[in-house]
């Protein structure tokens, strides 16, 4: 397999396993698919979730690690996902969820496995556009918790993608970043005072 998944911190995985073993955590989760899963459920494919905080004037993205996401598998498909977050005491379980990003992530990972070049799988969130991408980092040996996208890394927008950006179509960071920059940079509102 040419797709590399970085190892999650052991406390993050333990927190998800503990939550999956808790009937209360599963029962109270807004995840009917997880609650009704028949058979064992397992956390798989841990992906570091990075957030695009800003794009610098020279066009370089500035990101930060926000958590780790695990797909929760039952049988041959992902039924939900579990999110962890870093707290002052270390990695902790945050929440379970389901929806289109779970199935879209699974689809994008399958597509990435078919690529000729090896990549390290990560997620990149662009909050200003309500956008999530599978970030395929070219340095498979890198620490998955650090770094920023390089120009030759691939970004695969997950569905639902913002209008005008096709889901599941890989773009190099060099190609997609100008589009994101243009969309994030907002024109002044009509009637707003001009900047001094």
CSV table of N, CA and C in Angstrom, one decimal, residues 3-145:
chain,number,residue,atom,x,y,z
A,3,UNK,N,-0.2,4.3,0.6
A,3,UNK,CA,-0.7,5.3,1.5
A,3,UNK,C,-0.3,5.0,2.9
A,4,UNK,N,0.4,6.0,3.5
A,4,UNK,CA,0.9,5.8,4.9
A,4,UNK,C,0.0,6.5,5.8
A,5,UNK,N,-0.4,5.9,6.9
A,5,UNK,CA,-1.2,6.5,8.0
A,5,UNK,C,-0.3,6.7,9.2
A,6,UNK,N,-0.1,8.0,9.6
A,6,UNK,CA,0.8,8.1,10.8
A,6,UNK,C,0.3,7.6,12.0
A,7,UNK,N,1.1,7.1,12.9
A,7,UNK,CA,0.6,6.5,14.2
A,7,UNK,C,0.0,7.6,15.1
A,8,UNK,N,-1.2,7.3,15.6
A,8,UNK,CA,-1.8,8.3,16.6
A,8,UNK,C,-1.1,8.2,17.9
A,9,UNK,N,-1.1,9.2,18.7
A,9,UNK,CA,-0.6,9.1,20.1
A,9,UNK,C,-1.4,8.0,20.8
A,10,UNK,N,-0.7,7.2,21.6
A,10,UNK,CA,-1.3,6.1,22.3
A,10,UNK,C,-2.4,6.6,23.2
A,11,UNK,N,-2.3,7.7,23.9
A,11,UNK,CA,-3.4,8.2,24.8
A,11,UNK,C,-4.7,8.6,24.0
A,12,UNK,N,-4.5,9.0,22.7
A,12,UNK,CA,-5.7,9.4,21.9
A,12,UNK,C,-6.4,8.1,21.6
A,13,UNK,N,-5.7,7.1,21.1
A,13,UNK,CA,-6.3,5.8,20.8
A,13,UNK,C,-7.0,5.2,22.1
A,14,UNK,N,-6.3,5.2,23.2
A,14,UNK,CA,-6.9,4.7,24.5
A,14,UNK,C,-8.2,5.4,24.8
A,15,UNK,N,-8.2,6.7,24.6
A,15,UNK,CA,-9.4,7.5,25.0
A,15,UNK,C,-10.6,7.1,24.1
A,16,UNK,N,-10.3,6.8,22.8
A,16,UNK,CA,-11.4,6.4,21.9
A,16,UNK,C,-11.9,5.0,22.3
A,17,UNK,N,-10.9,4.1,22.6
A,17,UNK,CA,-11.3,2.7,23.0
A,17,UNK,C,-12.1,2.7,24.3
A,18,UNK,N,-11.8,3.6,25.2
A,18,UNK,CA,-12.5,3.8,26.4
A,18,UNK,C,-14.0,4.3,26.1
A,19,UNK,N,-14.1,5.2,25.2
A,19,UNK,CA,-15.4,5.8,24.9
A,19,UNK,C,-16.2,4.7,24.2
A,20,UNK,N,-15.6,3.9,23.3
A,20,UNK,CA,-16.4,2.9,22.6
A,20,UNK,C,-16.8,1.8,23.6
A,21,UNK,N,-16.1,1.6,24.7
A,21,UNK,CA,-16.4,0.6,25.7
A,21,UNK,C,-17.5,1.1,26.7
A,22,UNK,N,-17.8,2.4,26.6
A,22,UNK,CA,-18.7,3.0,27.5
A,22,UNK,C,-20.1,3.0,26.9
A,23,UNK,N,-21.1,2.2,27.4
A,23,UNK,CA,-22.4,2.3,26.9
A,23,UNK,C,-23.1,3.7,26.9
A,24,UNK,N,-22.7,4.4,27.9
A,24,UNK,CA,-23.3,5.8,28.0
A,24,UNK,C,-22.8,6.7,26.9
A,25,UNK,N,-21.5,6.7,26.6
A,25,UNK,CA,-20.9,7.5,25.6
A,25,UNK,C,-21.5,7.1,24.2
A,26,UNK,N,-21.6,5.9,24.0
A,26,UNK,CA,-22.2,5.4,22.7
A,26,UNK,C,-23.7,5.7,22.6
A,27,UNK,N,-24.4,5.5,23.7
A,27,UNK,CA,-25.9,5.7,23.7
A,27,UNK,C,-26.2,7.2,23.5
A,28,UNK,N,-25.4,8.0,24.1
A,28,UNK,CA,-25.7,9.5,24.1
A,28,UNK,C,-25.1,10.2,22.8
A,29,UNK,N,-24.4,9.5,22.0
A,29,UNK,CA,-23.8,10.1,20.8
A,29,UNK,C,-24.9,10.3,19.8
A,30,UNK,N,-24.8,11.4,19.0
A,30,UNK,CA,-25.7,11.6,17.9
A,30,UNK,C,-25.4,10.8,16.7
A,31,UNK,N,-25.2,9.5,16.9
A,31,UNK,CA,-24.8,8.6,15.8
A,31,UNK,C,-25.7,7.3,15.8
A,32,UNK,N,-26.8,7.4,15.1
A,32,UNK,CA,-27.7,6.2,15.1
A,32,UNK,C,-26.9,5.0,14.5
A,33,UNK,N,-26.1,5.2,13.5
A,33,UNK,CA,-25.3,4.1,12.9
A,33,UNK,C,-24.4,3.4,13.9
A,34,UNK,N,-23.8,4.2,14.8
A,34,UNK,CA,-22.9,3.6,15.8
A,34,UNK,C,-23.8,2.9,16.8
A,35,UNK,N,-24.8,3.5,17.3
A,35,UNK,CA,-25.7,2.9,18.3
A,35,UNK,C,-26.3,1.6,17.8
A,36,UNK,N,-26.6,1.5,16.5
A,36,UNK,CA,-27.3,0.3,16.0
A,36,UNK,C,-26.3,-0.7,15.3
A,37,UNK,N,-25.0,-0.5,15.5
A,37,UNK,CA,-24.0,-1.4,14.8
A,37,UNK,C,-24.2,-2.8,15.4
A,38,UNK,N,-24.2,-3.7,14.5
A,38,UNK,CA,-24.3,-5.1,14.9
A,38,UNK,C,-22.9,-5.7,14.8
A,39,UNK,N,-22.3,-6.2,15.9
A,39,UNK,CA,-21.0,-6.7,15.9
A,39,UNK,C,-20.0,-5.8,16.4
A,40,UNK,N,-18.7,-6.2,16.5
A,40,UNK,CA,-17.7,-5.3,17.1
A,40,UNK,C,-17.4,-4.1,16.3
A,41,UNK,N,-17.1,-3.0,16.9
A,41,UNK,CA,-16.7,-1.8,16.3
A,41,UNK,C,-15.2,-1.5,16.7
A,42,UNK,N,-14.4,-1.0,15.7
A,42,UNK,CA,-13.0,-0.8,16.0
A,42,UNK,C,-12.6,0.6,15.4
A,43,UNK,N,-11.8,1.3,16.1
A,43,UNK,CA,-11.2,2.5,15.6
A,43,UNK,C,-10.1,2.2,14.7
A,44,UNK,N,-10.1,2.8,13.5
A,44,UNK,CA,-9.1,2.5,12.5
A,44,UNK,C,-8.7,3.8,11.8
A,45,UNK,N,-7.6,3.8,11.0
A,45,UNK,CA,-7.2,4.9,10.2
A,45,UNK,C,-7.1,6.2,10.9
A,46,UNK,N,-6.3,6.3,12.0
A,46,UNK,CA,-6.2,7.6,12.7
A,46,UNK,C,-5.6,8.6,11.8
A,47,UNK,N,-6.2,9.8,11.7
A,47,UNK,CA,-5.7,10.8,10.8
A,47,UNK,C,-5.6,12.1,11.6
A,48,UNK,N,-4.4,12.7,11.6
A,48,UNK,CA,-4.2,14.0,12.3
A,48,UNK,C,-5.1,15.1,11.6
A,49,UNK,N,-5.8,15.9,12.3
A,49,UNK,CA,-6.6,16.9,11.8
A,49,UNK,C,-5.9,18.3,12.0
A,50,UNK,N,-5.5,18.9,10.9
A,50,UNK,CA,-4.9,20.2,10.9
A,50,UNK,C,-5.9,21.2,10.5
A,51,UNK,N,-5.7,22.4,11.0
A,51,UNK,CA,-6.6,23.5,10.7
A,51,UNK,C,-5.8,24.6,10.0
A,52,UNK,N,-6.3,25.0,8.9
A,52,UNK,CA,-5.7,26.1,8.1
A,52,UNK,C,-6.0,27.4,8.8
A,53,UNK,N,-5.1,28.0,9.6
A,53,UNK,CA,-5.3,29.2,10.3
A,53,UNK,C,-5.3,30.4,9.4
A,54,UNK,N,-4.3,30.5,8.5
A,54,UNK,CA,-4.2,31.6,7.7
A,54,UNK,C,-3.2,31.3,6.5
A,55,UNK,N,-3.3,32.2,5.5
A,55,UNK,CA,-2.4,32.1,4.4
A,55,UNK,C,-1.5,33.3,4.4
A,56,UNK,N,-0.2,33.2,4.5
A,56,UNK,CA,0.7,34.3,4.6
A,56,UNK,C,0.7,35.1,3.3
A,57,UNK,N,1.2,36.3,3.3
A,57,UNK,CA,1.3,37.1,2.1
A,57,UNK,C,2.1,36.4,1.0
A,58,UNK,N,3.1,35.6,1.3
A,58,UNK,CA,3.9,34.9,0.3
A,58,UNK,C,3.2,33.6,-0.2
A,59,UNK,N,2.0,33.4,0.3
A,59,UNK,CA,1.2,32.3,-0.1
A,59,UNK,C,1.4,31.0,0.6
A,60,UNK,N,2.1,31.0,1.7
A,60,UNK,CA,2.4,29.8,2.5
A,60,UNK,C,1.3,29.6,3.5
A,61,UNK,N,0.7,28.4,3.6
A,61,UNK,CA,-0.3,28.1,4.6
A,61,UNK,C,0.3,27.9,6.0
A,62,UNK,N,-0.4,28.4,6.9
A,62,UNK,CA,-0.1,28.3,8.3
A,62,UNK,C,-1.1,27.4,9.0
A,63,UNK,N,-0.7,26.2,9.5
A,63,UNK,CA,-1.6,25.3,10.0
A,63,UNK,C,-1.3,24.9,11.5
A,64,UNK,N,-2.2,24.3,12.2
A,64,UNK,CA,-2.0,23.8,13.5
A,64,UNK,C,-2.7,22.5,13.7
A,65,UNK,N,-2.2,21.6,14.5
A,65,UNK,CA,-2.8,20.4,14.8
A,65,UNK,C,-4.0,20.6,15.8
A,66,UNK,N,-5.2,20.1,15.4
A,66,UNK,CA,-6.4,20.3,16.2
A,66,UNK,C,-6.8,19.1,16.9
A,67,UNK,N,-6.4,17.9,16.4
A,67,UNK,CA,-6.9,16.7,17.0
A,67,UNK,C,-6.5,15.5,16.1
A,68,UNK,N,-7.0,14.3,16.5
A,68,UNK,CA,-6.9,13.1,15.7
A,68,UNK,C,-8.3,12.5,15.5
A,69,UNK,N,-8.5,12.1,14.3
A,69,UNK,CA,-9.8,11.5,13.9
A,69,UNK,C,-9.6,10.0,13.6
A,70,UNK,N,-10.5,9.2,14.1
A,70,UNK,CA,-10.5,7.8,13.9
A,70,UNK,C,-11.8,7.4,13.2
A,71,UNK,N,-11.7,6.6,12.1
A,71,UNK,CA,-12.9,6.0,11.5
A,71,UNK,C,-13.3,4.8,12.4
A,72,UNK,N,-14.6,4.7,12.7
A,72,UNK,CA,-15.1,3.6,13.5
A,72,UNK,C,-15.7,2.6,12.5
A,73,UNK,N,-15.1,1.5,12.4
A,73,UNK,CA,-15.5,0.4,11.5
A,73,UNK,C,-16.3,-0.6,12.2
A,74,UNK,N,-17.3,-1.1,11.4
A,74,UNK,CA,-18.1,-2.2,11.8
A,74,UNK,C,-18.3,-3.1,10.6
A,75,UNK,N,-17.7,-4.2,10.6
A,75,UNK,CA,-17.7,-5.1,9.4
A,75,UNK,C,-16.9,-4.4,8.3
A,76,UNK,N,-17.5,-4.2,7.1
A,76,UNK,CA,-16.7,-3.8,6.0
A,76,UNK,C,-16.8,-2.3,5.7
A,77,UNK,N,-17.4,-1.5,6.6
A,77,UNK,CA,-17.6,-0.1,6.4
A,77,UNK,C,-17.4,0.8,7.6
A,78,UNK,N,-17.1,2.0,7.4
A,78,UNK,CA,-17.1,3.0,8.6
A,78,UNK,C,-18.5,3.4,8.9
A,79,UNK,N,-18.9,3.3,10.1
A,79,UNK,CA,-20.2,3.7,10.5
A,79,UNK,C,-20.2,5.1,11.3
A,80,UNK,N,-19.1,5.5,11.7
A,80,UNK,CA,-19.0,6.8,12.4
A,80,UNK,C,-17.5,7.2,12.5
A,81,UNK,N,-17.2,8.3,13.2
A,81,UNK,CA,-15.9,8.7,13.4
A,81,UNK,C,-15.8,9.2,14.9
A,82,UNK,N,-14.6,9.1,15.4
A,82,UNK,CA,-14.3,9.6,16.8
A,82,UNK,C,-13.3,10.6,16.7
A,83,UNK,N,-13.5,11.7,17.4
A,83,UNK,CA,-12.5,12.9,17.4
A,83,UNK,C,-11.9,12.9,18.8
A,84,UNK,N,-10.6,13.2,18.8
A,84,UNK,CA,-9.9,13.5,20.0
A,84,UNK,C,-9.3,14.9,20.0
A,85,UNK,N,-9.0,15.4,21.2
A,85,UNK,CA,-8.4,16.7,21.2
A,85,UNK,C,-7.4,16.8,22.3
A,86,UNK,N,-6.5,17.7,22.2
A,86,UNK,CA,-5.4,17.9,23.2
A,86,UNK,C,-5.9,18.8,24.3
A,87,UNK,N,-5.8,18.3,25.5
A,87,UNK,CA,-6.2,19.0,26.7
A,87,UNK,C,-4.9,19.3,27.5
A,88,UNK,N,-5.0,20.1,28.6
A,88,UNK,CA,-3.8,20.3,29.4
A,88,UNK,C,-3.3,19.0,30.0
A,89,UNK,N,-4.2,18.0,30.1
A,89,UNK,CA,-3.8,16.7,30.7
A,89,UNK,C,-3.4,15.7,29.6
A,90,UNK,N,-3.3,16.1,28.4
A,90,UNK,CA,-3.0,15.2,27.3
A,90,UNK,C,-4.2,14.9,26.3
A,91,UNK,N,-4.0,13.9,25.5
A,91,UNK,CA,-5.1,13.6,24.5
A,91,UNK,C,-6.3,13.0,25.2
A,92,UNK,N,-7.5,13.5,24.8
A,92,UNK,CA,-8.7,13.0,25.4
A,92,UNK,C,-9.8,12.8,24.3
A,93,UNK,N,-10.7,11.9,24.5
A,93,UNK,CA,-11.9,11.7,23.6
A,93,UNK,C,-12.7,13.0,23.6
A,94,UNK,N,-13.1,13.4,22.4
A,94,UNK,CA,-14.0,14.6,22.3
A,94,UNK,C,-15.4,14.2,22.0
A,95,UNK,N,-15.7,13.5,20.8
A,95,UNK,CA,-17.0,13.1,20.5
A,95,UNK,C,-17.0,12.1,19.3
A,96,UNK,N,-18.2,11.5,19.2
A,96,UNK,CA,-18.5,10.6,18.0
A,96,UNK,C,-19.3,11.5,17.1
A,97,UNK,N,-19.2,11.2,15.8
A,97,UNK,CA,-20.1,11.8,14.8
A,97,UNK,C,-20.2,10.9,13.6
A,98,UNK,N,-21.3,11.1,12.8
A,98,UNK,CA,-21.4,10.5,11.5
A,98,UNK,C,-21.9,11.5,10.5
A,99,UNK,N,-22.1,11.1,9.3
A,99,UNK,CA,-22.5,12.0,8.3
A,99,UNK,C,-21.7,11.9,7.0
A,100,UNK,N,-21.8,12.8,6.1
A,100,UNK,CA,-21.2,12.7,4.8
A,100,UNK,C,-19.6,12.7,4.8
A,101,UNK,N,-19.0,13.4,5.8
A,101,UNK,CA,-17.6,13.4,5.9
A,101,UNK,C,-17.0,12.1,6.2
A,102,UNK,N,-17.7,11.2,6.9
A,102,UNK,CA,-17.2,9.9,7.2
A,102,UNK,C,-17.1,9.0,5.9
A,103,UNK,N,-18.2,9.0,5.1
A,103,UNK,CA,-18.2,8.2,3.9
A,103,UNK,C,-17.2,8.8,2.9
A,104,UNK,N,-17.2,10.2,2.8
A,104,UNK,CA,-16.3,10.8,1.9
A,104,UNK,C,-14.9,10.6,2.2
A,105,UNK,N,-14.5,10.6,3.5
A,105,UNK,CA,-13.1,10.3,3.9
A,105,UNK,C,-12.7,8.9,3.5
A,106,UNK,N,-13.6,8.0,3.7
A,106,UNK,CA,-13.3,6.6,3.4
A,106,UNK,C,-13.1,6.5,1.8
A,107,UNK,N,-14.0,7.1,1.1
A,107,UNK,CA,-13.9,7.1,-0.4
A,107,UNK,C,-12.5,7.7,-0.8
A,108,UNK,N,-12.2,8.9,-0.3
A,108,UNK,CA,-11.0,9.6,-0.7
A,108,UNK,C,-9.7,8.8,-0.3
A,109,UNK,N,-9.8,8.1,0.8
A,109,UNK,CA,-8.6,7.2,1.2
A,109,UNK,C,-8.5,6.0,0.2
A,110,UNK,N,-9.6,5.5,-0.2
A,110,UNK,CA,-9.5,4.4,-1.3
A,110,UNK,C,-8.9,4.9,-2.6
A,111,UNK,N,-9.3,6.2,-3.0
A,111,UNK,CA,-8.8,6.8,-4.2
A,111,UNK,C,-7.3,7.0,-4.0
A,112,UNK,N,-6.9,7.5,-2.8
A,112,UNK,CA,-5.5,7.8,-2.6
A,112,UNK,C,-4.6,6.5,-2.6
A,113,UNK,N,-5.2,5.4,-2.2
A,113,UNK,CA,-4.4,4.1,-2.3
A,113,UNK,C,-4.0,3.7,-3.7
A,114,UNK,N,-4.8,4.2,-4.7
A,114,UNK,CA,-4.6,3.8,-6.0
A,114,UNK,C,-3.5,4.7,-6.7
A,115,UNK,N,-3.1,5.8,-6.1
A,115,UNK,CA,-2.1,6.7,-6.7
A,115,UNK,C,-0.8,6.0,-6.8
A,116,UNK,N,0.0,6.5,-7.8
A,116,UNK,CA,1.3,5.9,-8.1
A,116,UNK,C,2.3,6.3,-7.1
A,117,UNK,N,2.2,7.5,-6.5
A,117,UNK,CA,3.2,8.0,-5.6
A,117,UNK,C,2.8,7.7,-4.1
A,118,UNK,N,3.7,7.4,-3.2
A,118,UNK,CA,3.3,7.3,-1.8
A,118,UNK,C,3.1,8.6,-1.2
A,119,UNK,N,2.1,8.6,-0.3
A,119,UNK,CA,1.7,9.8,0.5
A,119,UNK,C,1.4,9.4,1.9
A,120,UNK,N,1.5,10.4,2.8
A,120,UNK,CA,1.1,10.3,4.2
A,120,UNK,C,-0.3,11.0,4.3
A,121,UNK,N,-1.3,10.3,4.8
A,121,UNK,CA,-2.6,10.8,4.9
A,121,UNK,C,-2.8,11.6,6.1
A,122,UNK,N,-3.5,12.8,5.9
A,122,UNK,CA,-3.8,13.7,7.0
A,122,UNK,C,-5.1,14.4,6.6
A,123,UNK,N,-5.7,15.1,7.5
A,123,UNK,CA,-6.9,15.9,7.2
A,123,UNK,C,-6.6,17.4,7.3
A,124,UNK,N,-7.1,18.2,6.5
A,124,UNK,CA,-6.9,19.7,6.6
A,124,UNK,C,-8.3,20.3,6.5
A,125,UNK,N,-8.6,21.1,7.6
A,125,UNK,CA,-9.8,21.8,7.7
A,125,UNK,C,-9.6,23.3,7.4
A,126,UNK,N,-10.6,23.8,6.6
A,126,UNK,CA,-10.5,25.2,6.2
A,126,UNK,C,-11.8,25.8,6.8
A,127,UNK,N,-11.8,26.2,8.1
A,127,UNK,CA,-13.1,26.7,8.7
A,127,UNK,C,-13.8,27.8,8.0
A,128,UNK,N,-13.1,28.8,7.4
A,128,UNK,CA,-13.8,29.9,6.8
A,128,UNK,C,-14.6,29.5,5.6
A,129,UNK,N,-14.3,28.3,5.0
A,129,UNK,CA,-15.1,27.8,3.9
A,129,UNK,C,-15.9,26.6,4.2
A,130,UNK,N,-16.0,26.2,5.5
A,130,UNK,CA,-16.7,25.0,5.9
A,130,UNK,C,-16.2,23.8,5.0
A,131,UNK,N,-14.9,23.7,4.9
A,131,UNK,CA,-14.3,22.8,4.0
A,131,UNK,C,-13.3,21.8,4.7
A,132,UNK,N,-13.4,20.6,4.3
A,132,UNK,CA,-12.5,19.6,4.8
A,132,UNK,C,-11.8,18.8,3.7
A,133,UNK,N,-10.5,18.7,3.7
A,133,UNK,CA,-9.8,18.0,2.6
A,133,UNK,C,-9.0,16.8,3.2
A,134,UNK,N,-8.8,15.8,2.4
A,134,UNK,CA,-7.8,14.8,2.7
A,134,UNK,C,-6.5,15.4,2.2
A,135,UNK,N,-5.5,15.6,3.1
A,135,UNK,CA,-4.2,16.2,2.7
A,135,UNK,C,-3.3,15.0,2.5
A,136,UNK,N,-2.7,14.9,1.4
A,136,UNK,CA,-1.8,13.8,1.0
A,136,UNK,C,-0.4,14.5,1.0
A,137,UNK,N,0.3,14.2,2.1
A,137,UNK,CA,1.7,14.8,2.3
A,137,UNK,C,2.7,14.0,1.7
A,138,UNK,N,3.6,14.6,0.9
A,138,UNK,CA,4.6,13.8,0.2
A,138,UNK,C,5.7,13.2,1.0
A,139,UNK,N,5.9,13.7,2.2
A,139,UNK,CA,7.0,13.1,3.1
A,139,UNK,C,6.4,12.1,4.0
A,140,UNK,N,6.4,10.8,3.6
A,140,UNK,CA,5.8,9.7,4.4
A,140,UNK,C,6.4,9.5,5.7
A,141,UNK,N,7.7,9.9,5.9
A,141,UNK,CA,8.3,9.7,7.2
A,141,UNK,C,8.2,10.8,8.2
A,142,UNK,N,7.5,11.9,7.7
A,142,UNK,CA,7.3,13.1,8.6
A,142,UNK,C,6.4,12.8,9.8
A,143,UNK,N,6.6,13.6,10.8
A,143,UNK,CA,5.7,13.5,12.0
A,143,UNK,C,4.3,14.0,11.5
A,144,UNK,N,3.3,13.2,11.6
A,144,UNK,CA,2.0,13.6,11.1
A,144,UNK,C,1.4,14.7,11.9
A,145,UNK,N,1.9,15.0,13.1
A,145,UNK,CA,1.3,16.1,13.9
A,145,UNK,C,1.9,17.4,13.6
